[in-house]
Amino acid sequence: MSIFADHDPPSFLDEPWLRQLSDSDELSETDSLFDEIPDNSACHPEIPSTTCSGTSVLCSTCVVGRRKPPPIPGFYLDPSVVIPPKRAEQLFLSCMDTYFRNGDVNQVMLFGRARERASSDIQKSQLGDMPFHPQVNSGLPAFLCALLSDLEALLRPSLPPHTHRLLFPPLSEPARARQAIVNLYRPGEGISPHVDLLGRFGDGIIGVSLGSGCVMSFRKELNEMQNSSHERTEQELEERGFIRDGDGVRWDLYLPERSILVLSDEARYEWTHGIEGRGSDMVVADDGKNGTQCIERDSRISVTFRWLLPGAEIVGDDP
């Protein structure tokens, strides 16, 4: 889901700007501003399918989503750390009501300008008593600011301290600007494999799944591993559970509804992530036994927070 190349580049003003993307507009290429392209195909034509028992929904027999996160440095997803059901429902409805009343819109991008917060203006998470010390980003809607507050509290126990500090820096550090991107995926829709733009976004990405789960694929080219700071042999990766995929390796992970994904370090910079467009996913059964289950997709909203690099808030050349 990419910003459109045929729009005039906006300037970044004191007040944030918002862009809504429509299914009817022309999409840019993979090297566009935000490096995200929707894949609206219901199923990959080269992958054989099978009918789920009791449904008419097709599931790919070649892709089975795992429930265990991949052993990639900087990758964090704890299945036990999720947005509470009531909060998730409120967030989903807020996004739908605020951004997706128009049936042609499937993406919005929000840019905030970082502003220092006085110590007397510290908020608290709605999910706990721990004070929240974010760097304020003016312009993000209140419900997304509240979500950031919740994420700060939810992720603190499970993330390494340096990763948590990367995502939620203290007030003593220089102010930074966040970008929030909200995507609506209808059943059968996906997104092409990509790495978030290296020259525009910094380290530390948070993704929240609302409304429905889906399988997300993470892939790395084998030739890239030779130049990687985390070099591993192909055999080592296969022994750790990665699947050989052409000239690379991959890991297909089921992202449950209300789950929280964090990408940093190698996971952020060296692995592509994408969602195959299909109506349902074959997933490893969650009952602790061998076998798989077919999970039908529903409408899903992803909320992604990224740091803008210095100067990345200006799009295009000065007139």
XYZ file of C-alpha atoms in Angstrom:
319
model
C 0.000 0.000 0.000
C 1.922 2.861 -1.310
C 1.563 6.596 -1.594
C 0.698 7.684 -5.111
C 3.405 9.001 -7.380
C 1.013 11.245 -9.304
C 0.227 13.457 -6.292
C 2.097 16.701 -5.776
C 4.626 16.241 -2.946
C 3.363 17.850 0.267
C 5.450 20.077 2.477
C 5.639 19.269 6.152
C 3.999 22.079 8.100
C 3.612 22.678 11.805
C 0.328 20.857 11.590
C 0.524 17.255 10.309
C -0.923 16.255 6.976
C -2.990 13.233 6.253
C -3.314 11.329 3.031
C -6.058 8.810 2.308
C -5.371 6.254 -0.392
C -8.123 5.000 -2.657
C -8.410 1.655 -4.433
C -9.238 3.553 -7.610
C -5.996 5.569 -7.692
C -2.848 4.515 -9.497
C -0.276 2.822 -7.279
C 3.429 3.566 -7.405
C 6.249 1.065 -7.750
C 8.160 -0.736 -4.987
C 10.718 2.063 -4.681
C 8.045 4.660 -4.025
C 7.905 6.937 -1.033
C 6.640 4.406 1.452
C 7.630 1.139 -0.260
C 4.361 -0.661 0.359
C 2.168 -2.046 -2.406
C -1.152 -3.843 -1.907
C -1.706 -7.265 -3.367
C -5.411 -7.667 -4.017
C -5.216 -11.113 -5.593
C -7.324 -13.611 -3.700
C -4.782 -16.396 -4.064
C -1.421 -16.904 -5.748
C -2.127 -18.685 -9.053
C 0.915 -20.981 -8.855
C 0.128 -22.343 -5.400
C -2.232 -25.324 -5.202
C -5.175 -24.951 -2.858
C -7.453 -27.158 -0.861
C -10.923 -26.561 0.531
C -11.188 -26.177 4.292
C -13.458 -28.639 5.987
C -16.910 -27.166 6.411
C -16.198 -24.027 4.403
C -15.827 -22.965 0.806
C -12.741 -20.903 1.577
C -9.525 -21.934 -0.130
C -6.327 -22.408 1.868
C -2.884 -22.782 0.346
C -1.337 -26.201 0.893
C 2.187 -24.817 0.396
C 2.122 -22.186 3.139
C 1.454 -23.205 6.726
C 1.675 -20.399 9.223
C 3.546 -21.126 12.421
C 2.638 -19.825 15.831
C 6.234 -19.649 17.035
C 8.100 -16.414 16.178
C 11.233 -16.791 14.032
C 14.663 -16.712 15.710
C 15.672 -13.472 13.996
C 17.670 -10.902 15.986
C 15.469 -7.918 16.735
C 12.191 -9.777 16.106
C 9.692 -9.738 18.956
C 6.188 -11.158 19.186
C 4.950 -12.623 22.449
C 1.637 -14.459 21.894
C 0.684 -13.736 25.498
C 1.127 -9.967 25.090
C -1.931 -8.674 23.250
C -4.220 -5.656 23.232
C -7.145 -6.361 25.619
C -10.352 -7.308 23.760
C -12.369 -4.232 24.720
C -9.529 -1.843 23.842
C -8.962 -3.640 20.536
C -12.642 -3.358 19.641
C -12.629 0.359 20.473
C -9.531 0.921 18.343
C -10.967 -1.003 15.401
C -14.211 0.968 15.506
C -12.357 4.273 15.909
C -10.237 3.543 12.836
C -13.234 2.456 10.777
C -15.322 5.457 11.808
C -12.505 7.978 11.397
C -10.802 6.801 8.218
C -12.710 4.099 6.375
C -16.283 5.307 5.984
C -15.502 5.699 2.296
C -15.454 2.181 0.882
C -12.734 3.120 -1.622
C -10.183 4.060 1.046
C -7.891 1.386 2.444
C -4.966 3.349 3.884
C -4.183 6.542 5.755
C -0.819 8.000 6.707
C -0.381 10.315 9.667
C 2.696 12.382 10.347
C 3.376 14.012 13.677
C 5.944 16.656 14.513
C 7.864 15.816 17.642
C 7.473 18.333 20.443
C 9.027 18.175 23.856
C 6.658 17.498 26.735
C 6.980 19.206 30.067
C 7.471 16.791 32.947
C 4.198 17.983 34.468
C 2.364 16.830 31.356
C 3.184 13.127 31.712
C 0.333 10.760 30.933
C -0.401 7.279 32.249
C -1.300 4.196 30.317
C -4.931 3.137 30.434
C -3.713 -0.418 31.066
C -1.619 0.186 34.156
C -0.306 2.613 36.732
C 3.147 2.928 35.180
C 3.775 6.507 34.009
C 4.210 6.924 30.290
C 7.071 9.179 29.198
C 6.670 9.441 25.424
C 8.101 11.985 23.128
C 4.992 13.818 22.074
C 4.013 13.789 18.423
C 1.491 16.511 17.792
C -1.141 15.691 15.247
C -1.636 12.000 15.888
C -5.255 11.411 16.920
C -6.002 10.881 20.590
C -6.889 7.207 20.197
C -3.525 6.463 18.552
C -1.674 8.406 21.255
C -3.560 6.306 23.803
C -2.527 3.167 21.897
C 1.126 4.219 22.110
C 0.673 4.670 25.844
C -0.811 1.188 26.127
C 1.991 -0.317 24.044
C 4.628 1.302 26.243
C 3.144 -0.415 29.293
C 2.352 -3.751 27.613
C 5.766 -4.213 26.000
C 7.960 -3.158 28.904
C 8.024 -6.588 30.648
C 8.741 -8.601 27.485
C 11.183 -6.448 25.494
C 14.901 -6.071 26.206
C 15.467 -2.713 27.913
C 17.459 -1.293 24.980
C 14.675 -2.195 22.521
C 11.999 -0.703 24.749
C 14.064 2.473 25.029
C 14.426 2.541 21.230
C 10.638 2.479 20.828
C 9.795 4.702 23.792
C 12.764 6.999 24.463
C 12.817 9.076 27.647
C 12.317 12.803 27.654
C 16.035 13.306 28.177
C 16.702 12.215 24.577
C 16.216 14.523 21.563
C 12.653 14.697 20.277
C 11.820 12.581 17.231
C 8.860 12.458 14.861
C 6.707 9.377 14.425
C 4.719 8.263 11.451
C 1.581 6.165 11.846
C 0.150 4.192 8.949
C -3.288 2.577 9.228
C -4.149 -0.085 6.645
C -7.476 -1.809 6.062
C -7.240 -5.320 4.609
C -10.405 -6.935 3.357
C -10.520 -10.747 3.049
C -8.391 -11.811 0.094
C -6.076 -8.773 0.206
C -2.393 -8.728 1.061
C 0.763 -6.670 0.670
C 3.859 -7.315 -1.439
C 7.088 -8.305 0.362
C 9.130 -5.226 1.239
C 11.556 -3.631 3.658
C 10.389 -0.272 5.003
C 12.370 2.498 3.306
C 15.872 2.626 4.749
C 16.422 6.270 3.896
C 13.185 7.509 5.412
C 12.407 5.420 8.490
C 14.630 4.600 11.449
C 15.086 1.494 13.544
C 12.200 0.224 15.644
C 8.815 -0.570 14.082
C 5.644 -1.540 15.955
C 2.727 -3.283 14.249
C -0.671 -4.030 15.803
C -3.265 -6.372 14.261
C -6.948 -5.574 14.848
C -10.113 -7.350 13.739
C -8.531 -10.474 12.277
C -5.338 -12.454 12.125
C -3.285 -13.408 9.066
C -0.065 -15.128 8.051
C 2.881 -12.813 7.413
C 5.947 -14.124 5.576
C 9.502 -13.067 6.438
C 12.197 -13.750 3.845
C 15.901 -13.158 3.337
C 18.052 -13.729 0.258
C 20.939 -16.130 0.815
C 23.386 -13.896 -1.068
C 22.538 -11.057 1.313
C 23.658 -13.183 4.250
C 27.262 -13.072 3.047
C 27.293 -9.316 3.628
C 25.143 -9.394 6.746
C 26.397 -8.349 10.144
C 24.573 -11.438 11.411
C 26.087 -13.935 8.970
C 24.831 -17.503 9.229
C 25.187 -20.492 6.983
C 22.248 -21.874 5.067
C 22.503 -25.107 7.029
C 22.365 -23.257 10.340
C 19.216 -21.427 9.278
C 17.510 -24.615 8.110
C 18.456 -26.323 11.374
C 16.745 -23.474 13.219
C 13.527 -24.096 11.314
C 13.703 -21.706 8.369
C 12.314 -22.966 5.063
C 14.344 -22.841 1.857
C 12.573 -20.580 -0.640
C 14.341 -20.273 -3.992
C 17.517 -18.282 -3.395
C 16.520 -17.427 0.144
C 14.951 -18.670 3.346
C 11.671 -17.693 4.947
C 9.435 -18.075 7.965
C 5.635 -17.899 7.735
C 4.155 -16.625 10.999
C 0.520 -16.342 12.012
C -0.203 -12.919 13.525
C -3.221 -13.379 15.799
C -5.846 -10.713 16.216
C -4.744 -8.151 18.850
C -1.089 -9.233 18.578
C 1.847 -6.807 18.744
C 4.853 -7.178 16.443
C 8.180 -5.384 16.897
C 10.878 -5.245 14.204
C 14.320 -3.900 15.045
C 17.942 -4.524 14.164
C 18.313 -7.392 11.639
C 14.565 -8.093 11.538
C 13.888 -4.506 10.505
C 16.719 -4.024 7.988
C 17.548 -7.401 6.433
C 14.294 -9.361 6.106
C 11.344 -8.562 3.875
C 7.844 -8.946 5.259
C 4.644 -9.395 3.287
C 1.142 -10.861 3.353
C -0.080 -13.130 0.598
C -3.510 -12.217 -0.717
C -5.950 -15.013 0.095
C -9.217 -15.504 1.943
C -7.933 -17.800 4.664
C -4.751 -19.227 6.159
C -3.597 -22.728 6.970
C -2.040 -22.496 10.422
C -0.427 -24.905 12.848
C -3.103 -26.035 15.299
C -3.100 -24.207 18.632
C -4.127 -27.224 20.712
C -0.567 -28.395 21.260
C -1.027 -31.387 18.974
C 0.214 -32.069 15.474
C -1.920 -30.887 12.613
C -3.187 -27.698 11.035
C -6.349 -25.653 11.027
C -7.795 -23.347 8.406
C -8.562 -19.870 9.732
C -10.784 -17.673 7.611
C -9.753 -14.045 7.347
C -12.071 -11.201 8.260
C -11.551 -7.478 7.780
C -8.236 -6.599 9.401
C -6.740 -3.257 10.376
C -3.023 -2.901 10.948
C -1.647 0.084 12.841
C 2.078 0.629 12.318
C 4.292 3.147 14.099
C 7.667 4.133 12.618
C 10.308 6.742 13.418
C 11.031 9.324 10.737
C 14.721 9.918 10.107
C 15.990 13.515 10.382
C 14.888 15.406 7.288
C 12.463 12.678 6.225
C 9.523 14.874 7.157
C 10.144 16.901 3.982
C 8.893 15.230 0.816
C 10.269 16.396 -2.536
C 12.531 19.310 -3.429
C 11.999 22.885 -2.335
C 10.172 24.950 -4.992
